[in-house]
Short mmCIF file of N, CA and C and ligand atoms in Angstrom, two decimals:
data_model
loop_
_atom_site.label_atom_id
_atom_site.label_comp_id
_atom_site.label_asym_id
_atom_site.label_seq_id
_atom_site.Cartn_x
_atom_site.Cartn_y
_atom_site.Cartn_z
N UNK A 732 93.59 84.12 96.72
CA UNK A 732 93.46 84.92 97.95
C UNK A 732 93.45 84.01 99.17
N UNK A 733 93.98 84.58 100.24
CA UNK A 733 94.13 83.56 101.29
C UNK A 733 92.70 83.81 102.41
N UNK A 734 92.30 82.17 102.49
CA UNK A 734 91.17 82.04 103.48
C UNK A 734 91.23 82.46 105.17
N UNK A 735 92.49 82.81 105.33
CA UNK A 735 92.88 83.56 106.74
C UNK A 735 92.61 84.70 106.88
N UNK A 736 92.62 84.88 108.12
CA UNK A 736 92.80 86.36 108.03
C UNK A 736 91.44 87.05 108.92
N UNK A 737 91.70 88.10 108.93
CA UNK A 737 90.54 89.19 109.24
C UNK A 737 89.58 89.82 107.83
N UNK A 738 90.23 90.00 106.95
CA UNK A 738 89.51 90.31 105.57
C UNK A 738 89.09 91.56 105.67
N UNK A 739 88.00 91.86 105.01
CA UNK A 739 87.71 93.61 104.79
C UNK A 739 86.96 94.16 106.18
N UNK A 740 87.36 95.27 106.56
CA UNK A 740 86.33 95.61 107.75
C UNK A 740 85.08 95.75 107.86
N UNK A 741 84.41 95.90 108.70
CA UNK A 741 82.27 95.86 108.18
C UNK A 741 82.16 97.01 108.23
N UNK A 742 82.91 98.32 108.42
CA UNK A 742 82.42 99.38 107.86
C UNK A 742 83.27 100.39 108.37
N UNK A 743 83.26 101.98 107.99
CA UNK A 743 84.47 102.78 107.63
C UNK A 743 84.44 103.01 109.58
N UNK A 744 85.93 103.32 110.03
CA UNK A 744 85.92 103.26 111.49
C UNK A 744 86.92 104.90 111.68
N UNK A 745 86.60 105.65 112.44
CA UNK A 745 86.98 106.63 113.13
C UNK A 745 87.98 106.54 114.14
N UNK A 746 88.76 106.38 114.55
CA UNK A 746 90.00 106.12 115.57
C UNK A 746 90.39 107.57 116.25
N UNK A 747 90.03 108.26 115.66
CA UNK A 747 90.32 110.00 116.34
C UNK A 747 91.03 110.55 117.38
N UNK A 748 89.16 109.52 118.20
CA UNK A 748 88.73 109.65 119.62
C UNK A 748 89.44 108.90 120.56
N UNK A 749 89.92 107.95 120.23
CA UNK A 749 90.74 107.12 121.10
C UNK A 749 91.73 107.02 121.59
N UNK A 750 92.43 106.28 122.62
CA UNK A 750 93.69 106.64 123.49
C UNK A 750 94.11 105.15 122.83
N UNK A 751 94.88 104.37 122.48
CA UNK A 751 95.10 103.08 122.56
C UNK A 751 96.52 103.11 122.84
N UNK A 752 96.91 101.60 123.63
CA UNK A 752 98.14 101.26 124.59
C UNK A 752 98.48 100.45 123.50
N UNK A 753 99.85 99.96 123.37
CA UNK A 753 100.13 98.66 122.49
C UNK A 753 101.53 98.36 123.88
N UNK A 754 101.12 97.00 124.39
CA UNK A 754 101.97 96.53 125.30
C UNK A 754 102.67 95.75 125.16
N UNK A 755 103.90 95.56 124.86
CA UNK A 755 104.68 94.40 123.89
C UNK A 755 105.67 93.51 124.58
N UNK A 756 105.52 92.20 124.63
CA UNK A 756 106.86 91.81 125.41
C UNK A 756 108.40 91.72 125.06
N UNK A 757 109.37 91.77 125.59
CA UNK A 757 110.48 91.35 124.62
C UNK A 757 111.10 90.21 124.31
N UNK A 758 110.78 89.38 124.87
CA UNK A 758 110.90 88.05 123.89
C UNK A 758 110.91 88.16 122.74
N UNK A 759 111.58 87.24 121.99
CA UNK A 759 111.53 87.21 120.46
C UNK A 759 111.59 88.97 119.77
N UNK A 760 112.56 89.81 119.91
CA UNK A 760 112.52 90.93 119.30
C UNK A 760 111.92 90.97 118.11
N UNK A 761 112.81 90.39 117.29
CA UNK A 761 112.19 90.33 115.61
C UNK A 761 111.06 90.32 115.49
N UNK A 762 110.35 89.25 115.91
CA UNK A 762 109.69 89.39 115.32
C UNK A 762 108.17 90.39 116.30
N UNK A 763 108.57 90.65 117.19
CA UNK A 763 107.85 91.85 118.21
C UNK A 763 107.83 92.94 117.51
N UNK A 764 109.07 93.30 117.28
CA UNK A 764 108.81 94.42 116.23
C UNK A 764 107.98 94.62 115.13
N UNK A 765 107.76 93.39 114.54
CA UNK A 765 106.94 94.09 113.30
C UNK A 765 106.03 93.35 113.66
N UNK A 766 105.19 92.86 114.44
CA UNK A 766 103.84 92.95 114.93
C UNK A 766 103.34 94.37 115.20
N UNK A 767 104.56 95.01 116.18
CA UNK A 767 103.84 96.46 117.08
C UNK A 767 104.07 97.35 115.66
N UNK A 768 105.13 97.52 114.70
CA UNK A 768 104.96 98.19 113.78
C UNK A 768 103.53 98.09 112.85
N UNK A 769 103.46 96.67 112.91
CA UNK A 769 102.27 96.23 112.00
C UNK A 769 100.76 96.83 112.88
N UNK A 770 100.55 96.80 113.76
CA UNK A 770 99.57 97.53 114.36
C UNK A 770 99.49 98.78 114.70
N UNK A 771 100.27 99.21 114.61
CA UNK A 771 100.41 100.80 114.79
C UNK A 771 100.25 101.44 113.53
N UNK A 772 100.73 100.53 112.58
CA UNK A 772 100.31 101.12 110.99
C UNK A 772 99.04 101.36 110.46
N UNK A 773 98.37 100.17 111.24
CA UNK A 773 96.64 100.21 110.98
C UNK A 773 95.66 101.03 112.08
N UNK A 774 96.70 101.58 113.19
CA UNK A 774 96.05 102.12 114.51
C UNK A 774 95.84 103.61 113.27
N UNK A 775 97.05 103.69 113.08
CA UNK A 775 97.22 105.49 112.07
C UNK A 775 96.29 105.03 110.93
N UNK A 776 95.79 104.21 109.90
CA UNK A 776 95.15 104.16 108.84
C UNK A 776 93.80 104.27 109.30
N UNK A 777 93.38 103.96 110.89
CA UNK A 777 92.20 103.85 111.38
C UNK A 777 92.01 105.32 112.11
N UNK A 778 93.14 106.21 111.70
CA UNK A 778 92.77 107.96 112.11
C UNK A 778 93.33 108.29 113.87
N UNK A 779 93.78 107.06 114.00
CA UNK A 779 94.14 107.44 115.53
C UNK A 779 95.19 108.40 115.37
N UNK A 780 95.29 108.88 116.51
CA UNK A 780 96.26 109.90 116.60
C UNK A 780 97.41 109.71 117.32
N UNK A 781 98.72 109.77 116.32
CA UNK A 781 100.34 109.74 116.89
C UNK A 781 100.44 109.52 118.74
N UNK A 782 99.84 110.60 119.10
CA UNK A 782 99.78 111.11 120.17
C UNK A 782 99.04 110.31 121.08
N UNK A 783 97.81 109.57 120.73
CA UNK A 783 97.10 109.14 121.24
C UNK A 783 97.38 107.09 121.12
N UNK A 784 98.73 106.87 120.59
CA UNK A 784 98.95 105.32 120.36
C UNK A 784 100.44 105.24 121.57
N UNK A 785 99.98 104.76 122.65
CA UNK A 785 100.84 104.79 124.08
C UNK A 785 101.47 103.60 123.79
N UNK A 786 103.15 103.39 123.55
CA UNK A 786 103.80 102.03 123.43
C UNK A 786 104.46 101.87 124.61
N UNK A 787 104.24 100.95 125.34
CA UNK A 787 105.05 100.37 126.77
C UNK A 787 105.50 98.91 126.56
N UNK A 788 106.86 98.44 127.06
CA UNK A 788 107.08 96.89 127.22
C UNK A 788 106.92 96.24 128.48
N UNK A 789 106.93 95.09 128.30
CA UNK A 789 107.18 93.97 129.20
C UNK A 789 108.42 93.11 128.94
N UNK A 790 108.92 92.63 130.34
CA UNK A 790 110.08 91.16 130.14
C UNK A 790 109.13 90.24 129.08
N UNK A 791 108.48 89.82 129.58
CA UNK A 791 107.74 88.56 128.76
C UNK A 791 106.29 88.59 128.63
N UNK A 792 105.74 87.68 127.86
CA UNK A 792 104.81 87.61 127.76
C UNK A 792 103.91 87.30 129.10
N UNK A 793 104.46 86.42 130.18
CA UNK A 793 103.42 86.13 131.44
C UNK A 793 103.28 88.02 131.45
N UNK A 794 104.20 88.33 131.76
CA UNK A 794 104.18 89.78 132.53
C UNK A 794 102.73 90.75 131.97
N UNK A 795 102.58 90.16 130.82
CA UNK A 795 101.28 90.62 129.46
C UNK A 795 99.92 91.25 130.38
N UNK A 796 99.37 90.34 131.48
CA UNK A 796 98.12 90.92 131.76
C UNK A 796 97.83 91.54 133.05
N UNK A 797 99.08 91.24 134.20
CA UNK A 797 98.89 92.76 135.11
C UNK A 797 99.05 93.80 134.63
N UNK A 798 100.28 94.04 133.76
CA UNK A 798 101.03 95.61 132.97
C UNK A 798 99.66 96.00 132.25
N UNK A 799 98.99 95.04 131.51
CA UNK A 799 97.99 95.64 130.90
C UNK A 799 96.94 96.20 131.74
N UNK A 800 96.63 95.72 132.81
CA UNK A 800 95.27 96.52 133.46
C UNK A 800 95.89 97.58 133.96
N UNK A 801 97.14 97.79 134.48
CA UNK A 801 98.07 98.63 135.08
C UNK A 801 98.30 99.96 134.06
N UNK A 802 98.82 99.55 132.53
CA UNK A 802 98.53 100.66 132.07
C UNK A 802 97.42 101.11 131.15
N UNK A 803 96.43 100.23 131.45
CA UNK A 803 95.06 101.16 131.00
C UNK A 803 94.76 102.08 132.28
N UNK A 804 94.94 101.89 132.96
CA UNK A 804 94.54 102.69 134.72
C UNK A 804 95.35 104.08 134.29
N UNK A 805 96.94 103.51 134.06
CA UNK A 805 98.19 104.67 133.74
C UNK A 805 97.45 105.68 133.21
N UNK A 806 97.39 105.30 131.77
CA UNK A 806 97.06 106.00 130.48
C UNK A 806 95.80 106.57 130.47
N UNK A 807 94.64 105.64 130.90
CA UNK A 807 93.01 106.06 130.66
C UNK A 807 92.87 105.68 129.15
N UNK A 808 93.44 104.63 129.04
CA UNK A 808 93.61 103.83 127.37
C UNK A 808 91.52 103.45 127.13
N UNK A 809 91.48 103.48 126.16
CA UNK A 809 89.85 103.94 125.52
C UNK A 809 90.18 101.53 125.26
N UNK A 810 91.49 101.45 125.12
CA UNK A 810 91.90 99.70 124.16
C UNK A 810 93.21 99.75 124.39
N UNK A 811 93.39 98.12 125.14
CA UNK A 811 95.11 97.76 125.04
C UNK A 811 95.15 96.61 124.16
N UNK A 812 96.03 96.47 123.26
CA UNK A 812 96.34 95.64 122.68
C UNK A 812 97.92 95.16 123.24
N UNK A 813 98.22 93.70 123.80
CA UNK A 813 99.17 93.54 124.45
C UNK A 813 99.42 92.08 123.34
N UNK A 814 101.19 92.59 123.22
CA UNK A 814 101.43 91.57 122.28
C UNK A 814 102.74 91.14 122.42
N UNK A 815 102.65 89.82 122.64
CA UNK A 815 103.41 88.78 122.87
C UNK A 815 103.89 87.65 121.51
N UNK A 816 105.06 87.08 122.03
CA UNK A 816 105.40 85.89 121.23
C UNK A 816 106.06 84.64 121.99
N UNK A 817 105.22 83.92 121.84
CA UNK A 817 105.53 82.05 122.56
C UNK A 817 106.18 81.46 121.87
N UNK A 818 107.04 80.57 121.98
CA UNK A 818 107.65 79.76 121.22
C UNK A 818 107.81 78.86 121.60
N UNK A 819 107.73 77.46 121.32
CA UNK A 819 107.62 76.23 121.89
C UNK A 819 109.41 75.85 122.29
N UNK A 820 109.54 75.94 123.38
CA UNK A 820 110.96 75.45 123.72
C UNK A 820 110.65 73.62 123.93
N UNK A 821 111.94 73.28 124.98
CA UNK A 821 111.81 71.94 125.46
C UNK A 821 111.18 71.77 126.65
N UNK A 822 110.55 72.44 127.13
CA UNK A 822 109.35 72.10 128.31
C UNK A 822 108.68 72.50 128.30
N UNK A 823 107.77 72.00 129.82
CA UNK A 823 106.05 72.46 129.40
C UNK A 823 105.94 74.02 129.61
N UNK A 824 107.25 74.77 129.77
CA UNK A 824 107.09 76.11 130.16
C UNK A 824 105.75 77.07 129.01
N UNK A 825 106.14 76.67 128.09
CA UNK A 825 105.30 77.14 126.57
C UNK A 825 103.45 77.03 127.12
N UNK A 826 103.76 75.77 127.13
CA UNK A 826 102.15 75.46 127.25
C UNK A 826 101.43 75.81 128.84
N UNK A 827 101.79 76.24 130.19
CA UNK A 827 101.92 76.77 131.51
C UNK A 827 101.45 78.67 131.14
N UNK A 828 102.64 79.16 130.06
CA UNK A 828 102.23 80.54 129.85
C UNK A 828 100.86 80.98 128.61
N UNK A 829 101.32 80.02 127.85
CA UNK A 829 99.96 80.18 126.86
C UNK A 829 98.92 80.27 127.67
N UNK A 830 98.26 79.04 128.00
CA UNK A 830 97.14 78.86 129.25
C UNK A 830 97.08 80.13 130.05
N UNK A 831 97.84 80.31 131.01
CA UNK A 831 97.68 81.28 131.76
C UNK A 831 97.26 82.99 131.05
N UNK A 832 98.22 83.03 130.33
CA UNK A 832 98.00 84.41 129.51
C UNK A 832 96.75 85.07 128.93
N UNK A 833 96.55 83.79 128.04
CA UNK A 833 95.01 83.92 127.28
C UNK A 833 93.39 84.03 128.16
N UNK A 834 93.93 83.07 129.13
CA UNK A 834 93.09 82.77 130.08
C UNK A 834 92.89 84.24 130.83
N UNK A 835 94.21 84.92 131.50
CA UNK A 835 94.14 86.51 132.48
C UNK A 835 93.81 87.30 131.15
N UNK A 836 94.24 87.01 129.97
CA UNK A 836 93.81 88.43 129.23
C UNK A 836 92.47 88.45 128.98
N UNK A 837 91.99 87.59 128.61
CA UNK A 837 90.00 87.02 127.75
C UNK A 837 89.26 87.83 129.79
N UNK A 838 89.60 86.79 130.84
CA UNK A 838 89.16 87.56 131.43
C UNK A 838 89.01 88.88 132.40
N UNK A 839 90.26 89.79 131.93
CA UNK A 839 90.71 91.07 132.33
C UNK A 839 89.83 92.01 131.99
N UNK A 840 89.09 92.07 130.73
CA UNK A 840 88.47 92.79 130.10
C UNK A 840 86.65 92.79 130.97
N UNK A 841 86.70 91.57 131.13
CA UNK A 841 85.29 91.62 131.57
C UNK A 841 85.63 92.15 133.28
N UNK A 842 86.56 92.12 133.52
CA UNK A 842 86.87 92.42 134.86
C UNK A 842 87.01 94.43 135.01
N UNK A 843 87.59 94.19 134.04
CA UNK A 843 87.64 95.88 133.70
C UNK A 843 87.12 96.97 132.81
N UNK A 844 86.38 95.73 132.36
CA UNK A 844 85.33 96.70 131.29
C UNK A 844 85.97 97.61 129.78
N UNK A 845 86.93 97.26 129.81
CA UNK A 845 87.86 97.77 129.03
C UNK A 845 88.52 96.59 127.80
N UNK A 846 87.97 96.56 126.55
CA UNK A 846 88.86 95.51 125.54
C UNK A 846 90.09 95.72 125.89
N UNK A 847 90.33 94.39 125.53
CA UNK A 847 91.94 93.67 125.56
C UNK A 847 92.00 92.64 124.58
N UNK A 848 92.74 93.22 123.53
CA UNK A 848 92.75 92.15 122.06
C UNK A 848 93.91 91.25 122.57
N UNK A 849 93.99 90.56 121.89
CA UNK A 849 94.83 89.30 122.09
C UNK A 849 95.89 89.09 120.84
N UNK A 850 96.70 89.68 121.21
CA UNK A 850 97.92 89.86 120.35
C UNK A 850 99.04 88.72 121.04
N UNK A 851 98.66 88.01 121.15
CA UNK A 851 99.70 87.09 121.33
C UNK A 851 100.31 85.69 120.15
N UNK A 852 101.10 85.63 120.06
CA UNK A 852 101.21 84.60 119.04
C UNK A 852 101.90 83.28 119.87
N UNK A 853 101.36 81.92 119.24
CA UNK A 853 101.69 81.15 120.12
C UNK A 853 101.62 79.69 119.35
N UNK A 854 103.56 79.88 119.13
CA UNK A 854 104.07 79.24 118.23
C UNK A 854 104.65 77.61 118.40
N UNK A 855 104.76 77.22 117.33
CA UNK A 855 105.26 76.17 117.92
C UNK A 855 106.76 76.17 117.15
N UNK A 856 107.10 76.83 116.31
CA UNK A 856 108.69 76.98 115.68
C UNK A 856 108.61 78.90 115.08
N UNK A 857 109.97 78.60 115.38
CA UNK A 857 110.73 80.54 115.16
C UNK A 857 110.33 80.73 113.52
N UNK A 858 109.46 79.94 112.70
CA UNK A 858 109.53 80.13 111.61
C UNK A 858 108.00 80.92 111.20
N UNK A 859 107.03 79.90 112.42
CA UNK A 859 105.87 80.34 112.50
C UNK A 859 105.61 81.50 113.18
N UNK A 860 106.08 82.03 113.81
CA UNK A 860 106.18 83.14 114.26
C UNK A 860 106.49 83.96 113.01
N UNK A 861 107.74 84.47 112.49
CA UNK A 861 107.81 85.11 111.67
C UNK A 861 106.70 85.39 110.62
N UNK A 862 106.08 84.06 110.08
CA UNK A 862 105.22 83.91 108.99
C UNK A 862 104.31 85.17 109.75
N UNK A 863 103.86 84.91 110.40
CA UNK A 863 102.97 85.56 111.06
C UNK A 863 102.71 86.72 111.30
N UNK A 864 104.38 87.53 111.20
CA UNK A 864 104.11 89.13 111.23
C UNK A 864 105.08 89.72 110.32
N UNK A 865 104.66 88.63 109.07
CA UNK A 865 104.72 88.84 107.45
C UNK A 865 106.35 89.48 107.43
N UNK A 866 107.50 88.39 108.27
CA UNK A 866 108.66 88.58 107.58
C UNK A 866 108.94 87.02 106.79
N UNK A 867 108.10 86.66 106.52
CA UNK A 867 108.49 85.38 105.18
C UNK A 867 107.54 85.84 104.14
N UNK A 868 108.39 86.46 103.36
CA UNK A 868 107.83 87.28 101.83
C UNK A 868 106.93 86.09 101.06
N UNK A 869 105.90 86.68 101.06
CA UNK A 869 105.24 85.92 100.17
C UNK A 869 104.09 84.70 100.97
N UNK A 870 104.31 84.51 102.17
CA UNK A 870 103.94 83.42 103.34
C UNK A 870 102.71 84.23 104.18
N UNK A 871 102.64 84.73 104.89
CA UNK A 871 101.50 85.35 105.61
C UNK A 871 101.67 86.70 105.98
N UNK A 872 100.83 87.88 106.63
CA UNK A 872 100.55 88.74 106.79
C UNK A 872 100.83 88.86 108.16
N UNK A 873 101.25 90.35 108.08
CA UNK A 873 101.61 90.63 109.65
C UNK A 873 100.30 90.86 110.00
N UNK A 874 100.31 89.55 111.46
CA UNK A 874 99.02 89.79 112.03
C UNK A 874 98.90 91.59 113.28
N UNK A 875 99.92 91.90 113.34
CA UNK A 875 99.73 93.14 114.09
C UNK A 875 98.73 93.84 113.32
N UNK A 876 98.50 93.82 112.19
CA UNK A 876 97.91 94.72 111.39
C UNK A 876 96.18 94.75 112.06
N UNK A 877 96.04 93.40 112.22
CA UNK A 877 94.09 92.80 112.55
C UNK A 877 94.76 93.55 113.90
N UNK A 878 95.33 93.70 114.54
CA UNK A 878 95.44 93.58 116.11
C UNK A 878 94.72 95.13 115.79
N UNK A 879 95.87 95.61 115.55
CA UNK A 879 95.20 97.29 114.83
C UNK A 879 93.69 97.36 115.06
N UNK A 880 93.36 96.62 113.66
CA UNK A 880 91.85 96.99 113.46
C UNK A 880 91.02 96.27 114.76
N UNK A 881 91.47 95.48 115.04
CA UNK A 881 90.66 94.81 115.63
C UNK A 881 90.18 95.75 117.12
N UNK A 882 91.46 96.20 117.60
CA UNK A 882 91.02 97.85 118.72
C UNK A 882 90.43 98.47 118.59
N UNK A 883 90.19 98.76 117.65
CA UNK A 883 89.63 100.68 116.89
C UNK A 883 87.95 99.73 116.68
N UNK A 884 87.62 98.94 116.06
CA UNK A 884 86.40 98.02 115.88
C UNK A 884 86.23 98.13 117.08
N UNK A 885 86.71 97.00 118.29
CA UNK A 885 86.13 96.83 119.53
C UNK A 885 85.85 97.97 120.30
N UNK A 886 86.78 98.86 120.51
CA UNK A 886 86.43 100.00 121.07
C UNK A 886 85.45 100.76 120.77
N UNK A 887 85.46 101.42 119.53
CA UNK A 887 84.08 102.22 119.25
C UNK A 887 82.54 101.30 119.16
N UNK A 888 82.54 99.74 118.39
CA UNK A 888 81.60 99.31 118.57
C UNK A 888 80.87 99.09 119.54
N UNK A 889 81.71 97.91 120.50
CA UNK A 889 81.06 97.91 121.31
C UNK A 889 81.21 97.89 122.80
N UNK A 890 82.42 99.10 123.15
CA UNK A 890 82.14 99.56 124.65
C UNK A 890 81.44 100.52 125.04
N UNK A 891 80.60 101.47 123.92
CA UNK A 891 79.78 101.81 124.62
C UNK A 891 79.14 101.46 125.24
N UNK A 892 78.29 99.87 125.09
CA UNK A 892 77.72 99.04 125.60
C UNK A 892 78.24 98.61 127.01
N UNK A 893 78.79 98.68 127.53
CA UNK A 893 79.96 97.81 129.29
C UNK A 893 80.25 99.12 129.70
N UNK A 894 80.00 98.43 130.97
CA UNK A 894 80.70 99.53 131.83
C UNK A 894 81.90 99.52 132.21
N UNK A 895 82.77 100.83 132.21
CA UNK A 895 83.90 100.65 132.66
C UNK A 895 84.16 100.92 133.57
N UNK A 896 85.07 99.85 134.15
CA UNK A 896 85.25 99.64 135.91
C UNK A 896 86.80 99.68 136.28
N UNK A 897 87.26 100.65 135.78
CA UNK A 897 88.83 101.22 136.40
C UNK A 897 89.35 102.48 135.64
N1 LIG B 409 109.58 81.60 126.69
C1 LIG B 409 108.99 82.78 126.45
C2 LIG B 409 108.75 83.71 127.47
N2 LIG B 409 109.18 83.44 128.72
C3 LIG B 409 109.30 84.43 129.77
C4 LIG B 409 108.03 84.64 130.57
O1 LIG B 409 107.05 85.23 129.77
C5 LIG B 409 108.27 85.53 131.78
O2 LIG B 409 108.81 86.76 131.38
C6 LIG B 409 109.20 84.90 132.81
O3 LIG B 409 108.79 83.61 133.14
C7 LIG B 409 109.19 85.76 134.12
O4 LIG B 409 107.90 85.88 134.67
N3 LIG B 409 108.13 84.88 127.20
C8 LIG B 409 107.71 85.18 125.93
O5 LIG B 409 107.12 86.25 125.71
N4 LIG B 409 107.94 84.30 124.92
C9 LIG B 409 108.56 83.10 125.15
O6 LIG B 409 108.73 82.33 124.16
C1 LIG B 410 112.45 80.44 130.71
C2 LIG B 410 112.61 79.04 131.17
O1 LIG B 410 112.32 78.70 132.28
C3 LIG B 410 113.16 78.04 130.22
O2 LIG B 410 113.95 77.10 130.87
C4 LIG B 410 112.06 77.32 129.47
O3 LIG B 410 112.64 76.40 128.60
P1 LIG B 410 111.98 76.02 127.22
O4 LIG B 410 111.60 77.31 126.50
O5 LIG B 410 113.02 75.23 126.46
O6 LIG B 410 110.77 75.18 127.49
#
C-alpha cells in the first residue's frame, strides 16, 4: 500500500448541503482533465449535488486566485477548489507562479473566510504531472480525488467555526 496520499477519511461526510466551485486552469489539458474529473467524482461520492458542483476555467494557473474569490462571490460557493498544473519550463517563470499562487491562495481564504483547497500541482516534468492524476497505470492516484474530499471535510468541519467575509 502506498505511504502517500490522503488515506481513509475520519468520518462519514454529508456534501448535500453544499455549493462547491472547481476552478481549473487550461494549461496542460490532459492532464486538467482528470484532476477536475477526479474531484468531481469524489465531490458526487461525498453526496454533493450535480447541481450544486459549479465548473469555471481560467487561462492559467496565475489567473487561479482572483477568479477564485470572484467566483465564490459569483456562485455563493459554501468551497472552491481551484486547480492548476505547473510545469517546470526553461525559466524562472515556474518558480515566480508557484510562489505567488500558493502564497494568494493559502491567504485568500483567511481573507475571505471561505476554504480554498489547493489543487495545484507543481511539477517539475510532464510525467509527474500525469502520475499525479493517475494517468500512469499502476504509478499514483489521481490527486483530484483528495481535492474532492478534502472540500466537503473543510467545509462542513470547520467553517462553521470563521466568519465569512464576502
Ligand atoms: N507555464 C504555465 C502557466 N503559465 C501561464 C500563467 O499561469 C498565466 O496564465 C500567464 O502568465 C498570464 O497571466 N500556467 C499554468 O497553469 N501552467 C504552466 O505550466
Ligand atoms: C509563458 C512564458 O512566459 C514562457 O516563456 C515561460 O517559459 P518556460 O515555461 O520555458 O520557463
Amino acid at each position: 500500500m502506498a505511504v502517500k496520499g490522503l488515506g481513509q477519511i475520519d468520518q462519514e461526510y454529508d456534501g448535500s448541503n453544499l455549493k462547491v466551485g472547481i476552478l481549473h486552469a487550461r494549461w496542460n489539458k490532459e492532464v486538467i482533465d482528470a484532476l477536475v474529473e477526479g474531484a468531481q467524482k469524489r465531490l458526487l461520492e461525498l453526496k454533493v449535488k450535480p447541481e450544486n458542483i459549479i465548473i469555471e476555467s481560467v487561462p492559467g494557473s496565475y489567473e487561479l486566485p482572483f477568479a477564485s474569490a470572484a467566483m465564490i462571490k459569483k456562485h455563493k460557493l459554501d468551497v472552491v477548489i481551484p486547480i492548476g498544473v505547473l510545469i517546470k519550463g526553461s525559466t524562472m517563470h515556474f518558480e515566480y507562479i508557484c510562489d505567488a499562487v500558493s502564497k494568494a491562495l493559502m491567504d485568500l481564504q483567511f481573507k475571505i473566510g471561505v476554504p480554498v483547497i489547493f489543487g495545484v500541482l507543481t511539477c517539475m516534468t510532464e510525467e509527474q504531472a500525469q502520475a499525479r492524476a493517475g494517468l500512469i497505470p499502476g504509478k499514483m492516484h489521481n490527486h483530484g480525488e483528495d481535492w474532492g474530499a478534502c472540500a466537503v471535510e473543510t467545509a462542513l468541519k470547520w467553517s462553521p467555526y470563521v466568519e465569512r467575509k464576502i
